[in-house]
Each structure stands twice: as structure tokens, then as C-alpha cells.
Short mmCIF file of C-alpha atoms in Angstrom, two decimals:
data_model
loop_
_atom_site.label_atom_id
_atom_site.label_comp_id
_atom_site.label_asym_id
_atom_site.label_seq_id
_atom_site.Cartn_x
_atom_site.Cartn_y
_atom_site.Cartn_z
CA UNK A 997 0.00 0.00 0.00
CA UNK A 998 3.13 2.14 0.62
CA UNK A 999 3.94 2.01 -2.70
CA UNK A 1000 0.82 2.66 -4.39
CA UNK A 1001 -0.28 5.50 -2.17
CA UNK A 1002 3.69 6.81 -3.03
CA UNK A 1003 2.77 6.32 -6.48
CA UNK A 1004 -0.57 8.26 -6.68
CA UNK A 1005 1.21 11.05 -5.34
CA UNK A 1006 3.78 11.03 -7.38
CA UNK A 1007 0.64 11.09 -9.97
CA UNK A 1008 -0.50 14.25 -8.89
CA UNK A 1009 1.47 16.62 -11.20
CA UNK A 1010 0.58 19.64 -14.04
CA UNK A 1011 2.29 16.25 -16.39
CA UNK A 1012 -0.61 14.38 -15.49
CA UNK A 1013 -3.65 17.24 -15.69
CA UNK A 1014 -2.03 17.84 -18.96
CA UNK A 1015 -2.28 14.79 -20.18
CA UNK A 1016 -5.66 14.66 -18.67
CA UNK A 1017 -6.67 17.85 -20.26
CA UNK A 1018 -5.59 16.58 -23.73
CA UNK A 1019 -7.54 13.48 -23.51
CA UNK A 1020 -10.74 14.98 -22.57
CA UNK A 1021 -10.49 17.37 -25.67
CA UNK A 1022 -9.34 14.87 -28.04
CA UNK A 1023 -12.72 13.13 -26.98
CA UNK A 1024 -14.70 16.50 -27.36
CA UNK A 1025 -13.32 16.87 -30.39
CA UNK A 1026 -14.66 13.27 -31.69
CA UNK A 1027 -17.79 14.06 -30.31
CA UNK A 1028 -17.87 17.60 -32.12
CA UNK A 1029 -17.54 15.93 -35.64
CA UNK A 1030 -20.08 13.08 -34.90
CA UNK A 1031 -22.79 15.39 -35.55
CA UNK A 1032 -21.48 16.66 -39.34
CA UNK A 1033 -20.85 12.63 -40.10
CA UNK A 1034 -24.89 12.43 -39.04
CA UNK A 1035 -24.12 10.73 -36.10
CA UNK A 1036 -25.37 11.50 -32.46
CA UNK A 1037 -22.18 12.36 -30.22
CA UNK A 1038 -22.13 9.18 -28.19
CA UNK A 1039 -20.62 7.99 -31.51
CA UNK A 1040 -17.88 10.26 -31.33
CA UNK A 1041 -16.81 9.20 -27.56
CA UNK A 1042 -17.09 5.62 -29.05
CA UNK A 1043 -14.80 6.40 -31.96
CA UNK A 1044 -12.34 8.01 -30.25
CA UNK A 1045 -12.10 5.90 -27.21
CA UNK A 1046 -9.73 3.13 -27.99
CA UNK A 1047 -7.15 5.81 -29.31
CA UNK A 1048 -7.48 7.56 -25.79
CA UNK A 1049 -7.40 3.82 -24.14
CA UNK A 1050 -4.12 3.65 -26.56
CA UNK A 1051 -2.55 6.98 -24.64
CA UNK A 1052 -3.09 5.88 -21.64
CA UNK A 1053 -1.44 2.45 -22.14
CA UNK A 1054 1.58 4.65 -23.03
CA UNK A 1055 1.39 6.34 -20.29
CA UNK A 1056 1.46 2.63 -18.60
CA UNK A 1057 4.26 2.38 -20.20
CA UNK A 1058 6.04 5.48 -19.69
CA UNK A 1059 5.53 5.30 -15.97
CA UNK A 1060 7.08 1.65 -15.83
CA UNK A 1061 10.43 1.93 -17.55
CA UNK A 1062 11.19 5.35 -16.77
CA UNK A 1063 11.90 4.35 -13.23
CA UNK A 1064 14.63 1.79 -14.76
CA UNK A 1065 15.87 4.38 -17.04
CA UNK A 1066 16.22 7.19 -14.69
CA UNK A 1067 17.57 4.54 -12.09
CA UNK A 1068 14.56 5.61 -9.77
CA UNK A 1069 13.66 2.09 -8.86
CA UNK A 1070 16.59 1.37 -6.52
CA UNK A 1071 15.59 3.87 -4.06
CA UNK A 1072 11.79 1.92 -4.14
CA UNK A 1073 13.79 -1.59 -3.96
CA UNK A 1074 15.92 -0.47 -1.43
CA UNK A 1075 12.90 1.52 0.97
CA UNK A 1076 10.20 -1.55 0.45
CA UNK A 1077 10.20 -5.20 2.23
CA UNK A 1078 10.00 -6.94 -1.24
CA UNK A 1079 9.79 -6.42 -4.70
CA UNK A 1080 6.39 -7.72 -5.26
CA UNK A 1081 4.85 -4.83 -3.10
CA UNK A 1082 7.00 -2.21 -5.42
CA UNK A 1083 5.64 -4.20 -8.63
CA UNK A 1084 2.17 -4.43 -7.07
CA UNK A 1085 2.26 -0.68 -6.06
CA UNK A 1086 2.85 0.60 -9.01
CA UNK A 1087 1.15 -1.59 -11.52
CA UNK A 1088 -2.33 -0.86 -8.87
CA UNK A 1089 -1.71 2.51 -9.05
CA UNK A 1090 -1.11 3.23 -13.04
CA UNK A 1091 -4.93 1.11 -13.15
CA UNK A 1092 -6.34 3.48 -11.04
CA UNK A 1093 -5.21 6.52 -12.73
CA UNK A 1094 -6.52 5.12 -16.12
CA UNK A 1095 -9.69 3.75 -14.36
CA UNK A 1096 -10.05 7.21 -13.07
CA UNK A 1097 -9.04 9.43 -16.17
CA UNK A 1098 -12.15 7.18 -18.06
CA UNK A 1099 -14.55 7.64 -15.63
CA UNK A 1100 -13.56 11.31 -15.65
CA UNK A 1101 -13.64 11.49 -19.00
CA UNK A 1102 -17.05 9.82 -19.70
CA UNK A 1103 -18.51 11.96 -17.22
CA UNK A 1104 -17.59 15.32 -18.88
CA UNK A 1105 -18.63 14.11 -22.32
CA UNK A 1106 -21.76 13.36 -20.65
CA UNK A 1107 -22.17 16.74 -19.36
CA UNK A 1108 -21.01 18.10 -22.87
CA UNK A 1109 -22.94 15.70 -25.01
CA UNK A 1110 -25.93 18.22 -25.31
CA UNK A 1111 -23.52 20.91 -26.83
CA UNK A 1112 -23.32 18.50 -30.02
CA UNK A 1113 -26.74 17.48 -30.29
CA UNK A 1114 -28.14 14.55 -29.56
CA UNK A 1115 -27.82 13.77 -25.61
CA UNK A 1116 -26.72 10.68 -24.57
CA UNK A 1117 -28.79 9.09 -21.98
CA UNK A 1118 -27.43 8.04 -18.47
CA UNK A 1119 -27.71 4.53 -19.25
CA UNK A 1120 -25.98 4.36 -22.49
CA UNK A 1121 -23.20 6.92 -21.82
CA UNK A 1122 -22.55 4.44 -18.22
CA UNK A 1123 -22.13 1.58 -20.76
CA UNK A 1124 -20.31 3.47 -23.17
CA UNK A 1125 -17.85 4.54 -20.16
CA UNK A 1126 -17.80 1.12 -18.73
CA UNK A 1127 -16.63 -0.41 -22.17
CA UNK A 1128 -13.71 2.64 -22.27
CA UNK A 1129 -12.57 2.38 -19.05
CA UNK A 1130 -12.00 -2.00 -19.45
CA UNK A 1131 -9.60 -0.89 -22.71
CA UNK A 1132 -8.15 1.75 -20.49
CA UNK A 1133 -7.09 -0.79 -17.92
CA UNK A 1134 -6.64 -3.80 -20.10
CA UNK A 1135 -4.16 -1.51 -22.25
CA UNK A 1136 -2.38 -0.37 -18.82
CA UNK A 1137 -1.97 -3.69 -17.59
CA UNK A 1138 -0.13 -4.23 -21.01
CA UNK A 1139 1.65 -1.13 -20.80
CA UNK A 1140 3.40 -1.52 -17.73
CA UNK A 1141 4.05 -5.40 -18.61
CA UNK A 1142 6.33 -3.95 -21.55
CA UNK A 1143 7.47 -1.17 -19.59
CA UNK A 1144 8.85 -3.55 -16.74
CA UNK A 1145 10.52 -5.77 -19.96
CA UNK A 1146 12.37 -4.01 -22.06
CA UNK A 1147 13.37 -0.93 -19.03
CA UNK A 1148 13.31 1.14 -22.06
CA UNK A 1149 10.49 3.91 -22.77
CA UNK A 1150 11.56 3.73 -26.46
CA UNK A 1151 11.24 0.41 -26.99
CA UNK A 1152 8.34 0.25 -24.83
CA UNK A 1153 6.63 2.16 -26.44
CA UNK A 1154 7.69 0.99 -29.62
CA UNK A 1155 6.16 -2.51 -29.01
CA UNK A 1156 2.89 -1.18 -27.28
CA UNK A 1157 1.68 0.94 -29.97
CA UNK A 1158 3.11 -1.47 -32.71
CA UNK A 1159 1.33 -4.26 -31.33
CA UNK A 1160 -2.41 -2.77 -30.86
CA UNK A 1161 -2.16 -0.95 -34.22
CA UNK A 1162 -0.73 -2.20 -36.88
CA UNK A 1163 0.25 -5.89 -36.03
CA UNK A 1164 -2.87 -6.69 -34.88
CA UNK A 1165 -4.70 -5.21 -38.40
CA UNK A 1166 -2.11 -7.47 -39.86
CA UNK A 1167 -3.06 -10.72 -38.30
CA UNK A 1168 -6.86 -10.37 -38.07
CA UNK A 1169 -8.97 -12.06 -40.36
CA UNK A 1170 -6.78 -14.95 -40.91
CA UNK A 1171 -9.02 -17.24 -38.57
CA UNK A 1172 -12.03 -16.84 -36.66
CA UNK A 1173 -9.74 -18.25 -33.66
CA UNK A 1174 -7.25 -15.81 -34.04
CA UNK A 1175 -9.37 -13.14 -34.07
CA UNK A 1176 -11.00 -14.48 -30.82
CA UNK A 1177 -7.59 -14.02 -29.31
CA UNK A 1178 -5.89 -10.85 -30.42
CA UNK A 1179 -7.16 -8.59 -27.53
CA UNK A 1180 -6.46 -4.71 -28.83
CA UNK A 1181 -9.18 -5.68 -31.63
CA UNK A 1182 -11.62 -7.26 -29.05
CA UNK A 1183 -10.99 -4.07 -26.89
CA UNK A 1184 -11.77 -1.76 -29.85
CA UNK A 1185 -14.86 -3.79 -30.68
CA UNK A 1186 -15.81 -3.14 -26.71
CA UNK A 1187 -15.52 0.00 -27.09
CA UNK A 1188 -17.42 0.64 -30.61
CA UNK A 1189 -20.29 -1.48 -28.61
CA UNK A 1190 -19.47 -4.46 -30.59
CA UNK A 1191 -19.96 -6.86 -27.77
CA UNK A 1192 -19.19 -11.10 -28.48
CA UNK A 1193 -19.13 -10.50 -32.20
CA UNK A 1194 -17.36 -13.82 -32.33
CA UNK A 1195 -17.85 -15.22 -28.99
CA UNK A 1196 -20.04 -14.77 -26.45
CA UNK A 1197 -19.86 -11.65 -23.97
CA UNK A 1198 -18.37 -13.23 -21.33
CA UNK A 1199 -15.75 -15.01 -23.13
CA UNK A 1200 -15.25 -11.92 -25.52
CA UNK A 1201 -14.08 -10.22 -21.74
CA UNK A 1202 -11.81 -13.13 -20.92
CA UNK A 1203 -10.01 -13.11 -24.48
CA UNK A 1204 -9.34 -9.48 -24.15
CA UNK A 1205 -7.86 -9.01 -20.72
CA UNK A 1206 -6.09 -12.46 -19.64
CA UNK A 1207 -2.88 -12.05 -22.39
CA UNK A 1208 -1.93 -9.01 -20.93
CA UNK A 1209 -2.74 -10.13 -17.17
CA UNK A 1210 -0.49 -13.21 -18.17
CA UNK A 1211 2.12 -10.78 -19.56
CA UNK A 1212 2.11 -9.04 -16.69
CA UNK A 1213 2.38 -11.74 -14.72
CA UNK A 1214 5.84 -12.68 -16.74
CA UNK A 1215 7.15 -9.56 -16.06
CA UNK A 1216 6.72 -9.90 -12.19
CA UNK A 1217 8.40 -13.28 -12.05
CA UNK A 1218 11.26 -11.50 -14.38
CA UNK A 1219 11.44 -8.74 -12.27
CA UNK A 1220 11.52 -10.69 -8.98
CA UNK A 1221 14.59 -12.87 -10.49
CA UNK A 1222 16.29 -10.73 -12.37
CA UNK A 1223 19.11 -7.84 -10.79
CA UNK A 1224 17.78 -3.97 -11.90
CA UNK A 1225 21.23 -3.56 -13.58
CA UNK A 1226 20.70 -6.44 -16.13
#
């Protein structure tokens, strides 16, 4: 708990209501152009919301290796009784910040959905939020998986974006199995509202979150055994 609570802190900068700030107006800004496309603006939060699920994997990301590239982490190893309560820490408190920037963000495109047309009910702009913020914490999970591999926030990001965008365009539609398995495209489909379009719901979920939980889970047992300076 040390750890996390460190971490939220540490969370509380201008960086972060920035970055904030940026992804609530690149999801206005969706929402602006839904109406012109003749579509309400619930479509536009939808559109845009596995690009903003995308930045805040990279910020996942970001937040993970930087402590291995600034060297940061062996003042955490060093203060903390193990390493799984520094890995815990931080990977609990990256998922709340991207838990908490959707829920933030769905509720002031609620508030603003009038301003484009169209208002989106309570129920359907919960749903739509709901959807967003699973992406946002599947995709953070997988962030900071990468970001505790490769210690790098080039190559971390690198892989992270490379791997939701194009490589997984590349492989879909070469099997129906495959495509029940490659879990950026299920997210986007979650988030479009495109719920079990293969499978059913609950197994749609499962196929969408557990590779990056099991990545994760790779990178703690790497992270446990392996010394910071390898």
C-alpha cells in the first residue's frame, strides 16, 4: 500500500492534468464531428475511445520503464520489504489513474454531449464509459508489462503501440480463432459497442484481458529474479 499511495502522489502533477486535459479534448473533439458525419455524439466518444485507451497504455508504459531508465527504482527496492509490493504498487496505481481518467472522462462528455446534439442518456453513456474504461485498464496492464521488460520507454513504447495498431490489423482475419484471441481488436470492438461478435460476452471479456494479465504476470516473475542492472 506504501507504494501505491507513493505512487498516486507522485501522480499528482501539471504532467498528469495535462495529459488529462488533452484526452478529454481529443474526446470533445470526436464528439464535435459526430454530428457533421450524421451521427449523435455518443458515436464520437465511441470512436475516439480506444485511441485515448491507446494513450493511456503509453502512459502505462512510460511510468514503468522510466523508473529503470532514470535509475529511480533502486531507491523503491531499497525503501520496500520486497519487490512484489514495489511491482504491485505501481502496476495498482497506473490502473487506477486510467480507471479514473475514463470515468472522468465519460462523465464530462456526458455533461457536454448536449452541446453536439443529440444527448446521450445516463444509461448508455454508463455503458459506453464502462466499455472505455476495461480498454483503459486492459491496455495499462499491457503497458506496464512492456514497460517492466524491455526498461526502455523507447522500446516500450515501440512494441505497445506497434502491437495494438498495426500488427494486430495485420493478423486479423486470418481465422475466426485468431481473431477471438488478439485482444487490442476485441478491446476496440468493446468499445465501438461491438460486444461477443465472435464469442459470447463473457468469453469476448476473458479473451481481451487475460494475455496481458499473463504478460504481466511474466514480467513480475522476471522482475523478482532478475538484478535492476541487467
Amino acid at each position: 500500500m506504501t507504494t501505491y499511495r507513493a505512487e498516486l502522489l507522485r501522480a499528482r502533477s501539471r504532467t498528469t492534468l495535462v495529459f488529462l486535459v488533452l484526452c478529454i479534448a481529443f474526446t470533445l473533439f470526436s464528439m464535435s464531428n459526430a454530428g457533421p458525419q450524421g451521427h449523435p455524439p455518443l458515436w464520437g466518444f465511441r470512436e475516439v475511445a480506444i485511441l485515448t485507451a491507446t494513450l493511456l497504455m503509453g502512459r502505462g508504459a512510460v511510468v514503468a520503464a522510466n523508473d529503470f531508465s532514470t535509475g529511480t527504482i533502486r531507491p523503491w527496492l531499497i525503501s520496500r520489504p520486497s519487490r512484489l509490493s514495489v511491482f504491485g504498487g505501481k502496476l495498482a496505481a497506473s490502473v487506477t489513474v486510467a480507471l479514473g481518467a475514463a470515468v472522468l472522462i465519460g462523465l464530462v462528455s456526458y455533461a457536454a454531449s448536449e452541446l453536439f446534439g443529440e444527448a446521450a442518456t445516463a444509461r448508455d453513456m454508463a455503458v459506453a464509459t464502462g466499455q472505455f474504461a476495461l480498454a483503459c485498464v486492459a491496455l495499462t496492464i499491457f503497458g506496464h508489462a512492456v514497460g517492466v521488460l524491455t526498461r526502455s520507454v523507447p522500446a516500450a513504447l515501440a512494441i505497445t503501440i506497434a502491437w495494438v495498431l498495426p500488427a494486430e490489423k495485420v493478423l486479423q482475419g486470418r481465422s475466426e480463432t485468431l481473431d477471438q484471441w488478439l485482444p487490442g481488436n476485441l478491446l476496440q470492438d468493446f468499445t465501438l459497442g461491438v460486444i461477443g461478435y465472435h464469442t459470447g460476452p463473457a468469453a469476448a471479456v476473458l479473451h481481451a484481458t487475460v494475455p496481458f494479465v499473463l504478460l504481466d504476470v511474466v514480467a513480475l516473475v522476471l522482475f523478482a529474479r532478475r538484478d535492476i542492472n541487467s
